[in-house]
């Protein structure tokens, strides 16, 4: 880093690390059991399915923005069975002060199998009326 000796280089490196730790926070996003939304599933055994993140991640956030982060959740309008666990069905966007900090896919937490004949018949009729 252009320092005169090893001690000066170590001091500059330590100062940079301290600056990073005082101005940035690590924010944990998601988790294996976190349900962030539910979406309607047409023609399936279940009427809806829970959505969450595929895993847990850490996001580096400027310290002054941490309290101003707003989540925005978008889900697909039409989801038809079958749905597999882990299938992307939406998106989580983290926004602070109008700036997008991160985007993560929202995935189905459990599978939804195709429903029986009457469930599919009723849901098909309801979809025609929509």
mmCIF file with all atom_site columns, C-alpha atoms in Angstrom:
data_model
loop_
_atom_site.group_PDB
_atom_site.id
_atom_site.type_symbol
_atom_site.label_atom_id
_atom_site.label_alt_id
_atom_site.label_comp_id
_atom_site.label_asym_id
_atom_site.label_entity_id
_atom_site.label_seq_id
_atom_site.pdbx_PDB_ins_code
_atom_site.Cartn_x
_atom_site.Cartn_y
_atom_site.Cartn_z
_atom_site.occupancy
_atom_site.B_iso_or_equiv
_atom_site.pdbx_formal_charge
_atom_site.auth_seq_id
_atom_site.auth_comp_id
_atom_site.auth_asym_id
_atom_site.auth_atom_id
_atom_site.pdbx_PDB_model_num
ATOM 1   C CA . UNK A 1 1   ? 0.000   0.000   0.000   1.00 0.00 ? 1   UNK A CA 1
ATOM 2   C CA . UNK A 1 2   ? 2.980   2.296   -0.468  1.00 0.00 ? 2   UNK A CA 1
ATOM 3   C CA . UNK A 1 3   ? 4.015   2.295   3.201   1.00 0.00 ? 3   UNK A CA 1
ATOM 4   C CA . UNK A 1 4   ? 7.596   2.925   4.233   1.00 0.00 ? 4   UNK A CA 1
ATOM 5   C CA . UNK A 1 5   ? 7.920   -0.274  6.280   1.00 0.00 ? 5   UNK A CA 1
ATOM 6   C CA . UNK A 1 6   ? 5.989   -3.282  7.584   1.00 0.00 ? 6   UNK A CA 1
ATOM 7   C CA . UNK A 1 7   ? 4.857   -1.535  10.765  1.00 0.00 ? 7   UNK A CA 1
ATOM 8   C CA . UNK A 1 8   ? 3.398   1.406   8.827   1.00 0.00 ? 8   UNK A CA 1
ATOM 9   C CA . UNK A 1 9   ? 1.709   -1.000  6.391   1.00 0.00 ? 9   UNK A CA 1
ATOM 10  C CA . UNK A 1 10  ? 0.174   -2.944  9.293   1.00 0.00 ? 10  UNK A CA 1
ATOM 11  C CA . UNK A 1 11  ? -1.055  0.287   10.912  1.00 0.00 ? 11  UNK A CA 1
ATOM 12  C CA . UNK A 1 12  ? -2.674  1.468   7.661   1.00 0.00 ? 12  UNK A CA 1
ATOM 13  C CA . UNK A 1 13  ? -4.299  -1.925  7.149   1.00 0.00 ? 13  UNK A CA 1
ATOM 14  C CA . UNK A 1 14  ? -5.647  -1.899  10.707  1.00 0.00 ? 14  UNK A CA 1
ATOM 15  C CA . UNK A 1 15  ? -7.029  1.613   10.211  1.00 0.00 ? 15  UNK A CA 1
ATOM 16  C CA . UNK A 1 16  ? -8.845  0.523   7.023   1.00 0.00 ? 16  UNK A CA 1
ATOM 17  C CA . UNK A 1 17  ? -10.321 -2.508  8.778   1.00 0.00 ? 17  UNK A CA 1
ATOM 18  C CA . UNK A 1 18  ? -11.510 -0.385  11.706  1.00 0.00 ? 18  UNK A CA 1
ATOM 19  C CA . UNK A 1 19  ? -13.082 2.089   9.294   1.00 0.00 ? 19  UNK A CA 1
ATOM 20  C CA . UNK A 1 20  ? -14.963 -0.740  7.578   1.00 0.00 ? 20  UNK A CA 1
ATOM 21  C CA . UNK A 1 21  ? -16.236 -2.189  10.849  1.00 0.00 ? 21  UNK A CA 1
ATOM 22  C CA . UNK A 1 22  ? -17.430 1.174   12.195  1.00 0.00 ? 22  UNK A CA 1
ATOM 23  C CA . UNK A 1 23  ? -19.220 2.324   9.033   1.00 0.00 ? 23  UNK A CA 1
ATOM 24  C CA . UNK A 1 24  ? -20.771 -0.966  7.881   1.00 0.00 ? 24  UNK A CA 1
ATOM 25  C CA . UNK A 1 25  ? -23.037 -3.518  9.545   1.00 0.00 ? 25  UNK A CA 1
ATOM 26  C CA . UNK A 1 26  ? -23.599 -7.142  8.594   1.00 0.00 ? 26  UNK A CA 1
ATOM 27  C CA . UNK A 1 27  ? -27.322 -7.832  8.323   1.00 0.00 ? 27  UNK A CA 1
ATOM 28  C CA . UNK A 1 28  ? -28.593 -11.417 8.314   1.00 0.00 ? 28  UNK A CA 1
ATOM 29  C CA . UNK A 1 29  ? -31.222 -11.965 5.607   1.00 0.00 ? 29  UNK A CA 1
ATOM 30  C CA . UNK A 1 30  ? -33.531 -14.966 5.515   1.00 0.00 ? 30  UNK A CA 1
ATOM 31  C CA . UNK A 1 31  ? -33.178 -18.253 7.272   1.00 0.00 ? 31  UNK A CA 1
ATOM 32  C CA . UNK A 1 32  ? -34.213 -21.809 6.741   1.00 0.00 ? 32  UNK A CA 1
ATOM 33  C CA . UNK A 1 33  ? -37.590 -21.425 8.464   1.00 0.00 ? 33  UNK A CA 1
ATOM 34  C CA . UNK A 1 34  ? -38.453 -17.809 7.627   1.00 0.00 ? 34  UNK A CA 1
ATOM 35  C CA . UNK A 1 35  ? -41.788 -17.542 5.783   1.00 0.00 ? 35  UNK A CA 1
ATOM 36  C CA . UNK A 1 36  ? -41.866 -14.194 3.984   1.00 0.00 ? 36  UNK A CA 1
ATOM 37  C CA . UNK A 1 37  ? -45.072 -14.528 1.960   1.00 0.00 ? 37  UNK A CA 1
ATOM 38  C CA . UNK A 1 38  ? -47.756 -16.938 0.765   1.00 0.00 ? 38  UNK A CA 1
ATOM 39  C CA . UNK A 1 39  ? -49.007 -17.276 -2.791  1.00 0.00 ? 39  UNK A CA 1
ATOM 40  C CA . UNK A 1 40  ? -52.227 -18.830 -4.129  1.00 0.00 ? 40  UNK A CA 1
ATOM 41  C CA . UNK A 1 41  ? -51.719 -22.116 -6.008  1.00 0.00 ? 41  UNK A CA 1
ATOM 42  C CA . UNK A 1 42  ? -54.386 -23.021 -8.571  1.00 0.00 ? 42  UNK A CA 1
ATOM 43  C CA . UNK A 1 43  ? -55.343 -26.636 -9.337  1.00 0.00 ? 43  UNK A CA 1
ATOM 44  C CA . UNK A 1 44  ? -53.254 -28.004 -6.463  1.00 0.00 ? 44  UNK A CA 1
ATOM 45  C CA . UNK A 1 45  ? -53.850 -30.199 -3.424  1.00 0.00 ? 45  UNK A CA 1
ATOM 46  C CA . UNK A 1 46  ? -53.068 -27.168 -1.275  1.00 0.00 ? 46  UNK A CA 1
ATOM 47  C CA . UNK A 1 47  ? -54.641 -23.727 -1.814  1.00 0.00 ? 47  UNK A CA 1
ATOM 48  C CA . UNK A 1 48  ? -51.402 -21.833 -1.176  1.00 0.00 ? 48  UNK A CA 1
ATOM 49  C CA . UNK A 1 49  ? -47.696 -22.276 -0.560  1.00 0.00 ? 49  UNK A CA 1
ATOM 50  C CA . UNK A 1 50  ? -45.251 -20.511 1.756   1.00 0.00 ? 50  UNK A CA 1
ATOM 51  C CA . UNK A 1 51  ? -42.407 -18.553 0.178   1.00 0.00 ? 51  UNK A CA 1
ATOM 52  C CA . UNK A 1 52  ? -38.996 -17.895 1.678   1.00 0.00 ? 52  UNK A CA 1
ATOM 53  C CA . UNK A 1 53  ? -35.367 -17.460 0.753   1.00 0.00 ? 53  UNK A CA 1
ATOM 54  C CA . UNK A 1 54  ? -33.366 -20.422 -0.475  1.00 0.00 ? 54  UNK A CA 1
ATOM 55  C CA . UNK A 1 55  ? -30.867 -19.929 2.356   1.00 0.00 ? 55  UNK A CA 1
ATOM 56  C CA . UNK A 1 56  ? -29.446 -17.464 4.811   1.00 0.00 ? 56  UNK A CA 1
ATOM 57  C CA . UNK A 1 57  ? -27.134 -14.712 3.585   1.00 0.00 ? 57  UNK A CA 1
ATOM 58  C CA . UNK A 1 58  ? -25.296 -11.751 5.042   1.00 0.00 ? 58  UNK A CA 1
ATOM 59  C CA . UNK A 1 59  ? -25.649 -8.297  3.544   1.00 0.00 ? 59  UNK A CA 1
ATOM 60  C CA . UNK A 1 60  ? -23.164 -5.480  4.211   1.00 0.00 ? 60  UNK A CA 1
ATOM 61  C CA . UNK A 1 61  ? -25.176 -2.316  4.876   1.00 0.00 ? 61  UNK A CA 1
ATOM 62  C CA . UNK A 1 62  ? -23.912 1.200   5.586   1.00 0.00 ? 62  UNK A CA 1
ATOM 63  C CA . UNK A 1 63  ? -24.427 1.843   9.313   1.00 0.00 ? 63  UNK A CA 1
ATOM 64  C CA . UNK A 1 64  ? -26.576 4.969   8.813   1.00 0.00 ? 64  UNK A CA 1
ATOM 65  C CA . UNK A 1 65  ? -28.990 3.095   6.478   1.00 0.00 ? 65  UNK A CA 1
ATOM 66  C CA . UNK A 1 66  ? -29.642 0.025   8.603   1.00 0.00 ? 66  UNK A CA 1
ATOM 67  C CA . UNK A 1 67  ? -32.865 1.344   10.162  1.00 0.00 ? 67  UNK A CA 1
ATOM 68  C CA . UNK A 1 68  ? -34.229 2.619   6.841   1.00 0.00 ? 68  UNK A CA 1
ATOM 69  C CA . UNK A 1 69  ? -34.233 -0.635  4.879   1.00 0.00 ? 69  UNK A CA 1
ATOM 70  C CA . UNK A 1 70  ? -37.637 -1.470  3.404   1.00 0.00 ? 70  UNK A CA 1
ATOM 71  C CA . UNK A 1 71  ? -38.452 -4.931  2.011   1.00 0.00 ? 71  UNK A CA 1
ATOM 72  C CA . UNK A 1 72  ? -40.475 -5.163  -1.200  1.00 0.00 ? 72  UNK A CA 1
ATOM 73  C CA . UNK A 1 73  ? -42.018 -8.502  -2.063  1.00 0.00 ? 73  UNK A CA 1
ATOM 74  C CA . UNK A 1 74  ? -43.253 -9.363  -5.537  1.00 0.00 ? 74  UNK A CA 1
ATOM 75  C CA . UNK A 1 75  ? -44.919 -12.706 -6.269  1.00 0.00 ? 75  UNK A CA 1
ATOM 76  C CA . UNK A 1 76  ? -46.142 -14.262 -9.489  1.00 0.00 ? 76  UNK A CA 1
ATOM 77  C CA . UNK A 1 77  ? -49.811 -13.561 -10.122 1.00 0.00 ? 77  UNK A CA 1
ATOM 78  C CA . UNK A 1 78  ? -50.689 -16.989 -11.506 1.00 0.00 ? 78  UNK A CA 1
ATOM 79  C CA . UNK A 1 79  ? -49.153 -20.109 -9.970  1.00 0.00 ? 79  UNK A CA 1
ATOM 80  C CA . UNK A 1 80  ? -50.502 -23.469 -11.093 1.00 0.00 ? 80  UNK A CA 1
ATOM 81  C CA . UNK A 1 81  ? -49.728 -26.864 -9.582  1.00 0.00 ? 81  UNK A CA 1
ATOM 82  C CA . UNK A 1 82  ? -47.555 -28.813 -9.537  1.00 0.00 ? 82  UNK A CA 1
ATOM 83  C CA . UNK A 1 83  ? -45.051 -26.698 -7.603  1.00 0.00 ? 83  UNK A CA 1
ATOM 84  C CA . UNK A 1 84  ? -41.710 -28.130 -6.511  1.00 0.00 ? 84  UNK A CA 1
ATOM 85  C CA . UNK A 1 85  ? -39.921 -27.168 -3.304  1.00 0.00 ? 85  UNK A CA 1
ATOM 86  C CA . UNK A 1 86  ? -37.311 -24.558 -4.182  1.00 0.00 ? 86  UNK A CA 1
ATOM 87  C CA . UNK A 1 87  ? -39.150 -23.345 -7.285  1.00 0.00 ? 87  UNK A CA 1
ATOM 88  C CA . UNK A 1 88  ? -38.749 -19.545 -7.686  1.00 0.00 ? 88  UNK A CA 1
ATOM 89  C CA . UNK A 1 89  ? -42.154 -17.839 -7.423  1.00 0.00 ? 89  UNK A CA 1
ATOM 90  C CA . UNK A 1 90  ? -41.256 -14.285 -6.460  1.00 0.00 ? 90  UNK A CA 1
ATOM 91  C CA . UNK A 1 91  ? -38.589 -11.802 -5.478  1.00 0.00 ? 91  UNK A CA 1
ATOM 92  C CA . UNK A 1 92  ? -37.528 -9.956  -2.325  1.00 0.00 ? 92  UNK A CA 1
ATOM 93  C CA . UNK A 1 93  ? -35.951 -6.551  -2.928  1.00 0.00 ? 93  UNK A CA 1
ATOM 94  C CA . UNK A 1 94  ? -34.289 -4.621  -0.101  1.00 0.00 ? 94  UNK A CA 1
ATOM 95  C CA . UNK A 1 95  ? -34.453 -0.849  -0.664  1.00 0.00 ? 95  UNK A CA 1
ATOM 96  C CA . UNK A 1 96  ? -33.029 2.033   1.376   1.00 0.00 ? 96  UNK A CA 1
ATOM 97  C CA . UNK A 1 97  ? -33.525 5.688   0.437   1.00 0.00 ? 97  UNK A CA 1
ATOM 98  C CA . UNK A 1 98  ? -34.810 4.704   -3.008  1.00 0.00 ? 98  UNK A CA 1
ATOM 99  C CA . UNK A 1 99  ? -31.703 2.641   -3.796  1.00 0.00 ? 99  UNK A CA 1
ATOM 100 C CA . UNK A 1 100 ? -31.876 -1.120  -4.304  1.00 0.00 ? 100 UNK A CA 1
ATOM 101 C CA . UNK A 1 101 ? -29.403 -2.801  -1.959  1.00 0.00 ? 101 UNK A CA 1
ATOM 102 C CA . UNK A 1 102 ? -30.061 -6.444  -2.847  1.00 0.00 ? 102 UNK A CA 1
ATOM 103 C CA . UNK A 1 103 ? -32.490 -8.775  -4.604  1.00 0.00 ? 103 UNK A CA 1
ATOM 104 C CA . UNK A 1 104 ? -33.176 -12.377 -3.665  1.00 0.00 ? 104 UNK A CA 1
ATOM 105 C CA . UNK A 1 105 ? -35.470 -14.979 -5.268  1.00 0.00 ? 105 UNK A CA 1
ATOM 106 C CA . UNK A 1 106 ? -38.409 -16.186 -3.172  1.00 0.00 ? 106 UNK A CA 1
ATOM 107 C CA . UNK A 1 107 ? -38.833 -19.942 -3.482  1.00 0.00 ? 107 UNK A CA 1
ATOM 108 C CA . UNK A 1 108 ? -41.565 -22.403 -2.530  1.00 0.00 ? 108 UNK A CA 1
ATOM 109 C CA . UNK A 1 109 ? -40.879 -23.883 0.916   1.00 0.00 ? 109 UNK A CA 1
ATOM 110 C CA . UNK A 1 110 ? -42.747 -27.133 0.200   1.00 0.00 ? 110 UNK A CA 1
ATOM 111 C CA . UNK A 1 111 ? -44.078 -28.962 -2.857  1.00 0.00 ? 111 UNK A CA 1
ATOM 112 C CA . UNK A 1 112 ? -47.710 -28.744 -3.973  1.00 0.00 ? 112 UNK A CA 1
ATOM 113 C CA . UNK A 1 113 ? -48.964 -31.709 -5.951  1.00 0.00 ? 113 UNK A CA 1
ATOM 114 C CA . UNK A 1 114 ? -51.633 -31.540 -8.629  1.00 0.00 ? 114 UNK A CA 1
ATOM 115 C CA . UNK A 1 115 ? -55.101 -31.632 -7.065  1.00 0.00 ? 115 UNK A CA 1
ATOM 116 C CA . UNK A 1 116 ? -57.873 -34.067 -7.812  1.00 0.00 ? 116 UNK A CA 1
ATOM 117 C CA . UNK A 1 117 ? -60.240 -33.888 -10.771 1.00 0.00 ? 117 UNK A CA 1
ATOM 118 C CA . UNK A 1 118 ? -62.861 -31.702 -9.065  1.00 0.00 ? 118 UNK A CA 1
ATOM 119 C CA . UNK A 1 119 ? -60.277 -29.284 -7.634  1.00 0.00 ? 119 UNK A CA 1
ATOM 120 C CA . UNK A 1 120 ? -58.783 -28.819 -11.101 1.00 0.00 ? 120 UNK A CA 1
ATOM 121 C CA . UNK A 1 121 ? -62.257 -28.429 -12.634 1.00 0.00 ? 121 UNK A CA 1
ATOM 122 C CA . UNK A 1 122 ? -63.374 -25.783 -10.118 1.00 0.00 ? 122 UNK A CA 1
ATOM 123 C CA . UNK A 1 123 ? -60.095 -23.858 -10.304 1.00 0.00 ? 123 UNK A CA 1
ATOM 124 C CA . UNK A 1 124 ? -60.178 -23.891 -14.115 1.00 0.00 ? 124 UNK A CA 1
ATOM 125 C CA . UNK A 1 125 ? -63.691 -22.419 -14.038 1.00 0.00 ? 125 UNK A CA 1
ATOM 126 C CA . UNK A 1 126 ? -62.626 -19.776 -11.505 1.00 0.00 ? 126 UNK A CA 1
ATOM 127 C CA . UNK A 1 127 ? -59.632 -18.831 -13.646 1.00 0.00 ? 127 UNK A CA 1
ATOM 128 C CA . UNK A 1 128 ? -61.910 -18.339 -16.656 1.00 0.00 ? 128 UNK A CA 1
ATOM 129 C CA . UNK A 1 129 ? -63.998 -15.916 -14.603 1.00 0.00 ? 129 UNK A CA 1
ATOM 130 C CA . UNK A 1 130 ? -60.997 -13.880 -13.459 1.00 0.00 ? 130 UNK A CA 1
#
